Short mmCIF file of C-alpha atoms in Angstrom, two decimals:
data_model
loop_
_atom_site.label_atom_id
_atom_site.label_comp_id
_atom_site.label_asym_id
_atom_site.label_seq_id
_atom_site.Cartn_x
_atom_site.Cartn_y
_atom_site.Cartn_z
CA MET A 232 -16.99 24.54 13.65
CA LEU A 233 -16.97 25.17 9.90
CA ILE A 234 -15.49 21.73 9.32
CA TYR A 235 -18.33 20.05 11.28
CA LEU A 236 -20.84 22.10 9.32
CA ILE A 237 -19.34 20.88 6.03
CA LEU A 238 -19.12 17.25 7.16
CA PHE A 239 -22.59 16.93 8.67
CA GLY A 240 -24.02 19.25 6.01
CA TYR A 241 -22.84 16.78 3.35
CA LEU A 242 -24.25 13.79 5.25
CA GLY A 243 -27.57 15.55 5.90
CA LEU A 244 -28.00 16.70 2.31
CA ALA A 245 -27.06 13.26 1.01
CA LEU A 246 -29.63 11.64 3.28
CA LEU A 247 -32.30 14.06 2.17
CA LEU A 248 -31.47 13.57 -1.49
CA SER A 249 -31.45 9.79 -1.22
CA ARG A 250 -34.98 9.76 0.21
CA LEU A 251 -36.53 12.61 -1.76
CA ASN A 252 -39.52 11.52 -3.86
CA ILE A 253 -38.87 7.86 -3.10
CA ARG A 254 -42.17 6.57 -1.85
CA LYS A 255 -42.18 3.38 -3.85
CA LYS A 256 -42.90 0.29 -1.85
CA ILE A 257 -40.20 -2.23 -2.66
CA GLU A 258 -41.85 -5.43 -3.80
CA ASP A 259 -39.08 -7.57 -5.25
CA SER A 260 -35.34 -7.97 -5.72
CA ALA A 261 -35.35 -6.42 -9.20
CA GLN A 262 -36.59 -3.20 -7.59
CA TYR A 263 -34.37 -3.30 -4.52
CA TYR A 264 -31.12 -4.28 -6.28
CA LEU A 265 -31.61 -3.07 -9.85
CA THR A 266 -34.09 -0.14 -9.68
CA ASN A 267 -36.37 -2.40 -11.71
CA ARG A 268 -33.89 -2.06 -14.62
CA SER A 269 -34.96 1.53 -15.15
CA LEU A 270 -31.73 3.58 -15.40
CA ARG A 271 -31.11 5.65 -18.48
CA GLY A 272 -28.07 7.24 -20.15
CA ILE A 273 -26.50 9.84 -17.89
CA THR A 274 -27.77 8.37 -14.59
CA LEU A 275 -26.37 4.98 -15.54
CA PHE A 276 -23.03 6.56 -16.42
CA PHE A 277 -22.76 8.47 -13.15
CA THR A 278 -23.75 5.51 -11.04
CA LEU A 279 -21.09 3.43 -12.82
CA VAL A 280 -18.37 6.04 -12.36
CA ALA A 281 -19.27 6.86 -8.74
CA THR A 282 -19.32 3.15 -7.88
CA ASN A 283 -16.06 2.38 -9.61
CA PHE A 284 -14.05 5.33 -8.34
CA SER A 285 -13.47 4.66 -4.68
CA ALA A 286 -11.76 6.91 -2.13
CA PHE A 287 -8.52 5.53 -3.60
CA PHE A 288 -9.18 7.67 -6.69
CA PHE A 289 -9.30 10.80 -4.54
CA ILE A 290 -6.43 10.00 -2.18
CA GLY A 291 -4.43 7.01 -3.45
CA PHE A 292 -3.91 8.12 -7.08
CA ALA A 293 -2.01 11.20 -5.95
CA GLY A 294 0.13 9.12 -3.59
CA GLU A 295 1.06 6.68 -6.38
CA ALA A 296 1.78 9.55 -8.79
CA TYR A 297 3.99 11.17 -6.14
CA ARG A 298 6.01 7.92 -5.94
CA VAL A 299 6.02 6.90 -9.62
CA GLY A 300 5.38 10.03 -11.73
CA TYR A 301 3.32 10.53 -14.90
CA SER A 302 3.80 6.92 -16.02
CA TYR A 303 1.14 6.05 -13.43
CA TYR A 304 -1.31 8.17 -15.42
CA SER A 305 -0.59 6.25 -18.63
CA MET A 306 -1.28 2.95 -16.87
CA MET A 307 -4.47 4.01 -15.08
CA ALA A 308 -5.99 6.17 -17.84
CA PHE A 309 -5.51 3.72 -20.69
CA GLY A 310 -6.34 0.70 -18.53
CA THR A 311 -9.63 2.16 -17.33
CA SER A 312 -10.64 3.27 -20.83
CA PHE A 313 -9.66 -0.08 -22.27
CA ALA A 314 -11.90 -1.84 -19.73
CA ALA A 315 -14.90 -0.45 -21.66
CA VAL A 316 -14.27 -3.24 -24.20
CA SER A 317 -15.35 -5.70 -21.51
CA PHE A 318 -18.65 -3.84 -21.18
CA TYR A 319 -19.35 -5.06 -24.67
CA LEU A 320 -17.88 -8.54 -24.13
CA ILE A 321 -19.64 -9.28 -20.83
CA GLY A 322 -22.10 -6.47 -20.17
CA SER A 323 -24.06 -6.61 -23.40
CA PRO A 324 -24.96 -10.35 -23.30
CA ALA A 325 -25.49 -10.11 -19.53
CA TRP A 326 -28.02 -7.29 -20.03
CA ARG A 327 -29.93 -9.28 -22.67
CA LEU A 328 -29.99 -12.47 -20.60
CA SER A 329 -31.04 -10.60 -17.51
CA LYS A 330 -33.85 -8.87 -19.39
CA ASP A 331 -35.10 -12.20 -20.78
CA LYS A 332 -34.72 -14.40 -17.72
CA GLY A 333 -34.92 -11.92 -14.86
CA TYR A 334 -31.49 -12.59 -13.36
CA ILE A 335 -30.40 -10.33 -10.50
CA THR A 336 -26.88 -11.49 -9.60
CA PRO A 337 -23.87 -12.50 -11.73
CA SER A 338 -23.58 -15.86 -9.98
CA GLU A 339 -27.20 -16.89 -10.52
CA MET A 340 -26.85 -15.93 -14.19
CA LEU A 341 -23.68 -18.00 -14.65
CA GLY A 342 -25.01 -21.00 -12.72
CA ASP A 343 -28.34 -21.03 -14.55
CA VAL A 344 -26.78 -20.62 -18.00
CA MET A 345 -24.37 -23.50 -17.28
CA GLY A 346 -27.04 -25.55 -15.50
CA SER A 347 -25.13 -25.90 -12.23
CA LYS A 348 -26.23 -24.76 -8.79
CA MET A 349 -22.79 -25.56 -7.46
CA LEU A 350 -21.30 -23.08 -9.92
CA THR A 351 -23.73 -20.41 -8.65
CA ARG A 352 -22.62 -21.02 -5.07
CA LEU A 353 -18.92 -21.19 -5.89
CA THR A 354 -19.06 -17.91 -7.85
CA ALA A 355 -21.03 -16.19 -5.06
CA ILE A 356 -18.60 -17.43 -2.40
CA LEU A 357 -15.54 -16.30 -4.39
CA MET A 358 -17.04 -12.86 -4.94
CA ILE A 359 -17.93 -12.51 -1.24
CA VAL A 360 -14.50 -13.72 -0.07
CA PHE A 361 -12.73 -11.19 -2.27
CA MET A 362 -15.13 -8.31 -1.66
CA VAL A 363 -15.60 -8.33 2.14
CA PRO A 364 -11.96 -7.29 2.82
CA PHE A 365 -12.40 -4.64 0.08
CA VAL A 366 -15.36 -3.17 2.03
CA GLY A 367 -13.34 -3.39 5.26
CA ILE A 368 -10.51 -1.39 3.67
CA GLN A 369 -13.02 1.21 2.45
CA ILE A 370 -14.38 1.60 6.01
CA ILE A 371 -10.84 1.97 7.38
CA GLY A 372 -10.14 4.66 4.76
CA ALA A 373 -13.39 6.46 5.58
CA GLY A 374 -12.54 6.59 9.28
CA LEU A 375 -9.15 8.07 8.43
CA ILE A 376 -10.74 10.72 6.18
CA VAL A 377 -13.23 11.83 8.88
CA SER A 378 -10.53 11.82 11.53
CA GLY A 379 -8.22 13.82 9.25
CA LEU A 380 -10.97 16.29 8.32
CA THR A 381 -11.75 17.02 11.96
CA GLN A 382 -8.05 16.92 12.91
CA GLY A 383 -8.68 14.00 15.25
CA ALA A 384 -11.66 15.57 17.07
CA ILE A 385 -13.76 12.69 15.73
CA PRO A 386 -11.57 9.61 16.38
CA TYR A 387 -10.88 7.22 13.52
CA PHE A 388 -13.23 4.43 14.64
CA TRP A 389 -16.11 6.81 15.35
CA GLY A 390 -15.61 8.25 11.89
CA SER A 391 -15.98 4.75 10.40
CA THR A 392 -19.06 4.08 12.54
CA ILE A 393 -20.82 7.35 11.65
CA LEU A 394 -20.37 6.71 7.93
CA ILE A 395 -21.45 3.09 7.99
CA VAL A 396 -24.60 3.96 9.99
CA PHE A 397 -25.29 6.77 7.51
CA ILE A 398 -25.08 4.34 4.58
CA LEU A 399 -27.19 1.76 6.38
CA ILE A 400 -29.99 4.29 6.95
CA TYR A 401 -30.47 5.17 3.31
CA ILE A 402 -29.99 1.78 1.68
CA TRP A 403 -32.18 -0.12 4.16
CA ARG A 404 -35.54 0.86 2.77
CA SER A 405 -35.14 1.77 -0.88
CA GLY A 406 -31.90 -0.01 -1.80
CA MET A 407 -30.59 0.85 -5.25
CA TYR A 408 -33.20 3.59 -5.82
CA SER A 409 -31.52 5.69 -3.12
CA VAL A 410 -28.04 4.62 -4.19
CA ALA A 411 -28.52 5.54 -7.87
CA ARG A 412 -29.92 8.95 -6.98
CA LEU A 413 -27.06 9.65 -4.61
CA ASP A 414 -24.49 8.30 -7.08
CA VAL A 415 -25.35 11.04 -9.56
CA ALA A 416 -24.76 13.69 -6.88
CA ASN A 417 -21.63 11.98 -5.56
CA GLY A 418 -20.23 11.52 -9.06
CA LEU A 419 -20.69 15.22 -9.81
CA ILE A 420 -19.25 16.17 -6.40
CA LEU A 421 -16.10 14.09 -6.72
CA MET A 422 -15.43 15.18 -10.32
CA THR A 423 -15.95 18.87 -9.52
CA LEU A 424 -13.97 18.88 -6.29
CA ILE A 425 -10.90 17.07 -7.63
CA ALA A 426 -10.82 19.56 -10.54
CA LEU A 427 -11.15 22.47 -8.10
CA ALA A 428 -8.36 21.08 -5.93
CA PHE A 429 -6.13 20.96 -9.03
CA VAL A 430 -6.98 24.54 -10.05
CA PHE A 431 -6.48 26.04 -6.57
CA VAL A 432 -3.24 24.22 -5.78
CA SER A 433 -1.66 24.83 -9.18
CA ARG A 434 -2.54 28.55 -8.99
CA SER A 435 -1.12 28.76 -5.48
CA LEU A 436 2.14 27.17 -6.70
CA GLY A 437 2.57 29.61 -9.57
CA GLY A 438 0.76 27.97 -12.49
CA TRP A 439 1.07 24.83 -14.59
CA SER A 440 4.06 25.80 -16.76
CA ASN A 441 6.04 27.21 -13.86
CA ILE A 442 5.45 24.10 -11.70
CA HIS A 443 6.43 21.67 -14.46
CA GLY A 444 9.44 23.78 -15.45
CA GLN A 445 10.78 23.55 -11.91
CA LEU A 446 9.98 19.87 -11.47
CA MET A 447 11.51 18.85 -14.82
CA LEU A 448 14.80 20.26 -13.55
CA SER A 449 14.60 18.96 -9.96
CA ASN A 450 12.81 15.60 -10.50
CA PRO A 451 13.18 14.61 -14.18
CA GLU A 452 12.46 10.94 -13.39
CA LEU A 453 8.82 11.88 -12.62
CA PHE A 454 8.37 12.67 -16.31
CA THR A 455 9.89 9.51 -17.79
CA PRO A 456 7.62 7.06 -19.65
CA GLN A 457 8.44 4.15 -17.32
CA GLY A 458 8.40 6.23 -14.16
CA VAL A 459 10.72 6.48 -11.17
CA ASN A 460 13.15 3.53 -11.01
CA ASN A 461 11.64 2.21 -14.28
CA ASN A 462 8.57 1.20 -12.30
CA TYR A 463 6.47 0.12 -15.30
CA SER A 464 8.17 -2.13 -17.81
CA PRO A 465 6.25 -2.84 -21.06
CA SER A 466 5.28 -6.33 -19.84
CA LEU A 467 4.04 -5.01 -16.49
CA TRP A 468 2.10 -2.21 -18.21
CA LEU A 469 0.45 -4.70 -20.56
CA SER A 470 -0.46 -7.02 -17.70
CA PHE A 471 -2.19 -4.09 -16.00
CA MET A 472 -4.24 -3.66 -19.19
CA VAL A 473 -5.31 -7.32 -18.88
CA LEU A 474 -6.08 -6.76 -15.20
CA TRP A 475 -8.43 -3.80 -15.75
CA LEU A 476 -10.11 -5.44 -18.72
CA THR A 477 -10.83 -8.64 -16.80
CA CYS A 478 -11.46 -7.50 -13.23
CA LEU A 479 -13.73 -4.52 -13.75
CA PRO A 480 -16.82 -6.39 -15.02
CA MET A 481 -16.33 -9.03 -12.34
CA PHE A 482 -16.89 -6.65 -9.45
CA PRO A 483 -20.44 -7.64 -8.41
CA GLN A 484 -21.42 -3.99 -7.86
CA ILE A 485 -20.26 -3.15 -11.42
CA PHE A 486 -21.93 -6.23 -12.91
CA LEU A 487 -25.22 -5.12 -11.34
CA ARG A 488 -24.86 -1.82 -13.26
CA PHE A 489 -24.86 -3.80 -16.51
CA LEU A 490 -28.29 -5.14 -15.62
CA MET A 491 -29.81 -1.82 -14.53
CA ALA A 492 -29.99 -0.20 -17.97
CA LYS A 493 -33.50 0.42 -19.24
CA ARG A 494 -32.46 -0.02 -22.86
CA GLU A 495 -29.30 -1.52 -24.32
CA ARG A 496 -28.54 1.76 -26.09
CA ASP A 497 -28.32 3.46 -22.65
CA PHE A 498 -25.68 0.94 -21.71
CA ARG A 499 -23.84 1.39 -25.00
CA TYR A 500 -23.81 5.17 -24.52
CA THR A 501 -22.49 4.74 -20.97
CA SER A 502 -19.73 2.43 -22.14
CA PHE A 503 -18.54 5.02 -24.67
CA LEU A 504 -18.53 7.80 -22.05
CA TYR A 505 -16.48 5.47 -19.90
CA THR A 506 -13.65 5.56 -22.45
CA VAL A 507 -13.65 9.37 -22.53
CA VAL A 508 -14.16 10.60 -18.96
CA PRO A 509 -11.53 8.68 -16.92
CA PRO A 510 -8.53 9.93 -18.98
CA LEU A 511 -9.77 13.50 -18.54
CA LEU A 512 -10.50 13.06 -14.86
CA PHE A 513 -7.39 11.11 -13.82
CA ILE A 514 -5.04 13.91 -14.83
CA PHE A 515 -6.16 15.94 -11.78
CA PRO A 516 -5.15 13.64 -8.89
CA VAL A 517 -2.03 12.50 -10.75
CA ALA A 518 -0.89 16.09 -11.41
CA LEU A 519 -1.65 17.01 -7.78
CA GLY A 520 0.55 14.15 -6.57
CA ILE A 521 3.40 15.31 -8.81
CA MET A 522 3.00 18.96 -7.77
CA GLY A 523 3.30 17.77 -4.17
CA HIS A 524 7.06 17.39 -4.72
CA LEU A 525 7.39 21.18 -4.74
CA THR A 526 5.79 21.71 -1.32
CA PHE A 527 6.61 18.38 0.37
CA PRO A 528 9.72 16.85 -1.18
CA GLY A 529 11.07 13.53 0.02
CA LEU A 530 7.91 11.86 1.38
CA GLU A 531 8.26 8.11 1.56
CA GLY A 532 5.95 5.10 1.89
CA LYS A 533 2.50 5.78 3.31
CA ALA A 534 3.32 9.45 3.97
CA ALA A 535 2.96 10.03 0.20
CA ASP A 536 -0.70 8.89 0.40
CA GLN A 537 -1.46 11.98 2.47
CA ILE A 538 -0.24 14.35 -0.24
CA ILE A 539 -3.69 15.70 -1.25
CA PRO A 540 -4.85 16.47 2.34
CA ARG A 541 -1.44 18.07 2.99
CA LEU A 542 -1.57 20.21 -0.15
CA LEU A 543 -5.11 21.33 0.59
CA THR A 544 -4.28 22.21 4.19
CA THR A 545 -1.20 24.17 3.13
CA HIS A 546 -2.42 25.99 0.03
CA LEU A 547 -6.11 26.58 0.76
CA PRO A 548 -8.01 28.22 3.61
CA GLY A 549 -9.22 25.60 6.17
CA GLY A 550 -12.89 25.59 5.19
CA LEU A 551 -12.21 25.30 1.47
CA GLY A 552 -9.73 22.44 1.98
CA ALA A 553 -12.28 20.58 4.12
CA LEU A 554 -15.00 21.20 1.53
CA ILE A 555 -12.83 19.70 -1.19
CA LEU A 556 -11.99 16.69 0.96
CA THR A 557 -15.69 15.84 1.13
CA GLY A 558 -15.07 14.66 -2.44
CA ALA A 559 -13.15 11.75 -0.91
CA LEU A 560 -16.16 11.04 1.32
CA ALA A 561 -18.46 11.13 -1.71
CA ALA A 562 -16.18 8.63 -3.47
CA PHE A 563 -16.13 6.36 -0.41
CA VAL A 564 -19.90 6.47 0.14
CA SER A 565 -20.79 5.77 -3.49
CA THR A 566 -18.51 2.72 -3.68
CA THR A 567 -19.37 1.20 -0.31
CA ASP A 568 -23.17 1.43 -0.55
CA SER A 569 -23.21 -0.33 -3.92
CA THR A 570 -20.80 -3.02 -2.76
CA LEU A 571 -22.89 -3.75 0.34
CA LEU A 572 -26.04 -4.06 -1.78
CA ALA A 573 -24.31 -6.33 -4.31
CA LEU A 574 -22.94 -8.60 -1.58
CA SER A 575 -26.30 -8.81 0.16
CA SER A 576 -27.91 -9.92 -3.12
CA LEU A 577 -25.34 -12.71 -3.43
CA ILE A 578 -25.89 -13.87 0.16
CA ALA A 579 -29.69 -13.74 0.10
CA ARG A 580 -30.39 -15.06 -3.41
CA ASP A 581 -27.48 -17.38 -4.17
CA LEU A 582 -26.60 -18.83 -0.78
CA TYR A 583 -29.30 -18.42 1.89
CA LYS A 584 -32.41 -19.04 -0.19
CA PRO A 585 -31.27 -22.12 -2.17
CA ILE A 586 -29.44 -23.73 0.77
CA VAL A 587 -31.55 -22.83 3.83
CA LYS A 588 -35.08 -22.15 2.63
CA PRO A 589 -35.81 -22.70 -1.08
CA SER A 590 -39.54 -21.97 -0.56
CA MET A 591 -38.87 -18.41 0.66
CA ASN A 592 -40.96 -15.68 -1.02
CA GLU A 593 -39.64 -12.38 -2.41
CA GLN A 594 -40.40 -10.30 0.69
CA ASP A 595 -38.58 -12.77 2.95
CA THR A 596 -35.62 -12.88 0.53
CA LEU A 597 -35.48 -9.08 0.70
CA LEU A 598 -35.54 -9.23 4.50
CA VAL A 599 -32.62 -11.68 4.47
CA GLY A 600 -30.84 -9.31 2.08
CA ARG A 601 -31.36 -6.37 4.43
CA ILE A 602 -30.18 -8.39 7.44
CA SER A 603 -27.11 -9.41 5.37
CA ILE A 604 -26.33 -5.72 4.86
CA LEU A 605 -26.51 -5.18 8.62
CA VAL A 606 -24.22 -8.16 9.27
CA LEU A 607 -21.77 -7.00 6.57
CA CYS A 608 -21.67 -3.54 8.19
CA LEU A 609 -20.88 -5.11 11.57
CA ILE A 610 -18.14 -7.31 10.05
CA SER A 611 -16.66 -4.24 8.34
CA LEU A 612 -16.64 -2.36 11.63
CA VAL A 613 -14.91 -5.26 13.37
CA ILE A 614 -12.30 -5.24 10.56
CA ALA A 615 -11.93 -1.47 10.95
CA PHE A 616 -11.53 -1.80 14.71
CA PHE A 617 -8.86 -4.53 14.72
CA GLN A 618 -7.27 -3.78 11.33
CA PRO A 619 -5.77 -7.28 11.03
CA ALA A 620 -2.66 -7.32 8.83
CA SER A 621 -4.06 -10.24 6.82
CA ILE A 622 -7.00 -8.11 5.68
CA PHE A 623 -4.66 -5.89 3.65
CA GLN A 624 -3.07 -8.96 2.06
CA ILE A 625 -6.45 -10.43 1.10
CA ALA A 626 -7.72 -7.06 -0.13
CA ALA A 627 -4.64 -6.80 -2.35
CA LEU A 628 -5.89 -9.99 -4.04
CA THR A 629 -9.42 -8.63 -4.69
CA PHE A 630 -8.73 -7.34 -8.20
CA SER A 631 -6.66 -10.36 -9.29
CA GLY A 632 -9.03 -12.86 -7.67
CA LEU A 633 -11.98 -11.47 -9.60
CA SER A 634 -9.95 -11.34 -12.83
CA SER A 635 -9.36 -15.07 -12.63
CA ILE A 636 -13.06 -15.85 -13.05
CA PHE A 637 -13.51 -13.56 -16.07
CA PRO A 638 -12.76 -16.28 -18.69
CA VAL A 639 -15.59 -18.45 -17.32
CA PHE A 640 -18.13 -15.63 -17.72
CA LEU A 641 -16.76 -14.81 -21.16
CA ALA A 642 -17.03 -18.43 -22.28
CA ALA A 643 -20.58 -18.78 -20.95
CA LEU A 644 -21.98 -15.47 -22.19
CA ARG A 645 -20.16 -15.10 -25.53
CA PHE A 646 -19.18 -18.61 -26.67
CA ASN A 647 -22.17 -20.69 -25.60
CA TYR A 648 -19.94 -22.72 -23.27
CA ARG A 649 -22.09 -25.10 -21.19
CA ARG A 650 -19.63 -27.39 -19.37
CA PRO A 651 -20.15 -26.81 -15.64
CA VAL A 652 -17.56 -29.30 -14.35
CA SER A 653 -14.84 -27.73 -16.49
CA ALA A 654 -15.99 -24.26 -15.42
CA ILE A 655 -15.83 -25.16 -11.70
CA LEU A 656 -12.39 -26.73 -12.13
CA ALA A 657 -11.19 -23.73 -14.12
CA MET A 658 -12.32 -21.31 -11.42
CA ILE A 659 -10.77 -23.26 -8.54
CA LEU A 660 -7.44 -23.95 -10.26
CA GLY A 661 -7.26 -20.36 -11.53
CA GLU A 662 -7.55 -19.07 -7.97
CA VAL A 663 -5.02 -21.66 -6.72
CA THR A 664 -2.59 -20.50 -9.42
CA LEU A 665 -3.09 -16.90 -8.33
CA VAL A 666 -2.42 -17.69 -4.67
CA LEU A 667 0.69 -19.72 -5.58
CA PHE A 668 2.10 -16.98 -7.81
CA THR A 669 1.35 -14.34 -5.20
CA THR A 670 2.71 -16.14 -2.16
CA VAL A 671 4.95 -19.13 -2.83
CA TRP A 672 6.50 -17.86 -6.08
CA GLY A 673 6.94 -14.33 -4.83
CA GLY A 674 4.74 -12.04 -6.95
CA TYR A 675 5.39 -10.63 -10.37
CA ALA A 676 9.00 -9.55 -10.15
CA GLY A 677 10.39 -13.04 -10.59
CA LEU A 678 8.23 -13.93 -13.54
CA TRP A 679 8.99 -11.71 -16.54
CA GLU A 680 7.60 -8.70 -14.67
CA ILE A 681 3.96 -9.59 -15.10
CA LEU A 682 1.17 -9.58 -12.54
CA PRO A 683 0.30 -12.94 -10.93
CA MET A 684 -3.24 -12.71 -12.32
CA VAL A 685 -1.96 -13.20 -15.87
CA PRO A 686 -0.88 -16.84 -15.33
CA ALA A 687 -4.09 -17.35 -13.30
CA VAL A 688 -6.23 -16.13 -16.22
CA VAL A 689 -4.18 -18.30 -18.60
CA VAL A 690 -4.71 -21.40 -16.44
CA THR A 691 -8.48 -20.73 -16.19
CA THR A 692 -8.66 -20.32 -19.98
CA LEU A 693 -6.59 -23.45 -20.71
CA ILE A 694 -8.80 -25.59 -18.47
CA LEU A 695 -11.90 -24.26 -20.23
CA VAL A 696 -10.33 -25.13 -23.59
CA ALA A 697 -9.34 -28.59 -22.36
CA GLY A 698 -12.94 -29.05 -21.14
CA ARG A 699 -14.12 -28.75 -24.75
CA PHE A 700 -12.45 -32.07 -25.56
CA ILE A 701 -13.44 -33.90 -22.37
CA GLU A 702 -16.87 -32.69 -21.28
CA LYS A 703 -19.95 -32.63 -23.49
CA ASN A 704 -21.69 -29.27 -24.00
CA ARG A 705 -25.10 -29.28 -22.30
CA MET B 111 -16.64 -3.47 -41.36
CA LYS B 112 -19.02 -5.57 -39.32
CA LYS B 113 -16.57 -8.43 -38.81
CA PRO B 114 -15.37 -8.75 -35.21
CA ILE B 115 -11.83 -9.51 -36.38
CA PHE B 116 -11.56 -6.01 -37.89
CA TRP B 117 -12.31 -4.41 -34.55
CA LEU B 118 -10.10 -6.81 -32.65
CA LEU B 119 -7.26 -5.73 -34.94
CA ALA B 120 -8.15 -2.06 -34.48
CA PHE B 121 -8.09 -2.35 -30.67
CA THR B 122 -4.83 -4.30 -30.77
CA LEU B 123 -3.23 -1.72 -33.05
CA VAL B 124 -4.19 1.12 -30.71
CA LEU B 125 -2.83 -0.86 -27.78
CA ILE B 126 0.47 -1.49 -29.61
CA LEU B 127 0.63 2.19 -30.54
CA ALA B 128 0.19 3.14 -26.88
CA VAL B 129 3.01 0.79 -25.86
CA VAL B 130 5.31 2.12 -28.59
CA VAL B 131 4.55 5.73 -27.66
CA ILE B 132 5.10 5.17 -23.97
CA PHE B 133 8.09 2.91 -24.02
CA THR B 134 10.19 4.15 -26.92
CA SER B 135 9.92 7.94 -26.51
CA ASP B 136 12.79 9.94 -25.11
CA SER B 137 11.14 12.30 -22.67
CA ALA B 138 14.33 14.05 -21.63
CA THR B 139 14.83 15.82 -24.93
CA SER B 140 11.44 17.23 -25.78
CA SER B 141 8.47 18.78 -24.09
CA ILE B 142 5.19 20.19 -25.33
CA TRP B 143 3.09 22.65 -23.27
CA GLY B 144 5.30 22.04 -20.25
CA LEU B 145 4.72 18.29 -20.40
CA PRO B 146 6.96 15.52 -21.73
CA ALA B 147 6.31 14.85 -25.40
CA TRP B 148 5.49 11.18 -24.81
CA LEU B 149 2.58 12.15 -22.56
CA ILE B 150 1.06 14.31 -25.30
CA TYR B 151 1.52 11.53 -27.87
CA PHE B 152 -0.01 9.12 -25.38
CA PHE B 153 -2.99 11.41 -25.00
CA GLY B 154 -3.36 11.35 -28.80
CA THR B 155 -3.38 7.55 -28.68
CA GLU B 156 -6.05 7.68 -26.00
CA VAL B 157 -8.19 9.93 -28.23
CA LEU B 158 -7.67 7.49 -31.10
CA PHE B 159 -8.85 4.65 -28.87
CA CYS B 160 -12.00 6.60 -27.94
CA ILE B 161 -12.75 7.19 -31.63
CA VAL B 162 -12.23 3.51 -32.51
CA TYR B 163 -14.42 2.45 -29.60
CA TYR B 164 -17.12 4.94 -30.56
CA LEU B 165 -17.17 3.66 -34.16
CA PHE B 166 -17.23 0.13 -32.83
CA THR B 167 -20.26 0.81 -30.64
CA ARG B 168 -22.09 2.52 -33.51
CA ILE B 169 -21.32 -0.06 -36.19
CA PHE B 170 -20.86 -3.39 -34.49
CA TRP B 171 -22.76 -3.16 -31.22
CA THR B 172 -26.24 -3.47 -32.56
CA THR B 173 -29.00 -3.11 -30.01
CA GLU B 174 -32.07 -5.26 -30.33
CA GLU B 175 -34.96 -3.31 -28.84
#
């Protein structure tokens, strides 16, 4: 009973909060998708963090740390901090352009700057193709969290359905206004609860020094710089740095955050906080995963991903464990709502309107956007129901696939690159390279231990450079 | 100070420092506060990066409003 109270209490409060004091009639896309570019310092920061840290932060980090050890922390913490550099490289010029020209989506900005509608469509399609499986995976994870919280009383698929309907209700009318408000609450919830989980579990196990003293003797490989089985070589670690730097700004839901800042200094302030907070925050799930070896030694494969729920169930009273696990729900909700909104903006503004009905007014475009959200929710539920194996393979490509288009944005926004044919070729061949390195050539292990996205980014960049000598700048 | 190349070098140096700290330390022989020494040194590198980035945003990232 207490668990249901916590679960539905969270959903009810979130719904109330998302609608409180929002009476504004939505008149255009800038309001619906970007809060009319009105976000300031701390709100912007929380909405960025809550959107970026998915349920994987709450559940998956600990599982990876359980398998690999503290070296996982070095890769994730530095990589995420380092990605703030791309906020300057991409985010700053994107904010200025958007302010001047009124752009809403990353693809319409790129296409308009380069003078190519085809580039707009290609970018939108690539982002949608890579992001829909990502949303599907989020919905699958959410169903598992609800099912786990209620110990199976709410079946997995019903858990997914309840959460997706919940999100649909609050983003339908007010869009990003509701999302931004809820992001602040969700960001605070997930940060507080993961810290509480760390404090309670470490106290229950006898304290920080005692735990690490025992583990250093029993599992010394967890404390090595390269991790268990030398998991992270220097070249692999560096390629992860390139991955975070290049993929993060290319997530459409993150890119939209760049455009939401009221003033550029709000965005600058947020980007600095982004270097500081993740390293402080990531220590909690990583340490929890490592502590898990004391209570649950020898977990393998996917069983390790359940280490936080297992620790909470074992070391905390039922109600408190369930309360802390709502942090995972908060992380899921705040990532999925923003992704759905971002994808609907791409569909409505960059595909439907220019291809089907160019004369459509703002209200009709918004209606198409809302219907797109509904359709995306249904597709996600179908994915969650059938869980096709291929969806996990495509979702694994999301980060790398988005990384491969980073050089095109960088060239257009920072280097005044206006060669659309070269840009289109660079994007397509970059993605082809990625697919080849991932599938035919067998991933990173065979190629100097680097991620497949590194050669893909190199190919995209080389084609852009070659374009300088072949195609005239517009 | 306002030249981009200066900051590019600063970021690269911090990145190299992080790599050196992580991949050349011998964690088996030393620990600080119950954690391997390399992790503490890494944390120091992370702090250094935050400082460099902060200075960068204050000096180089000029806002036009």
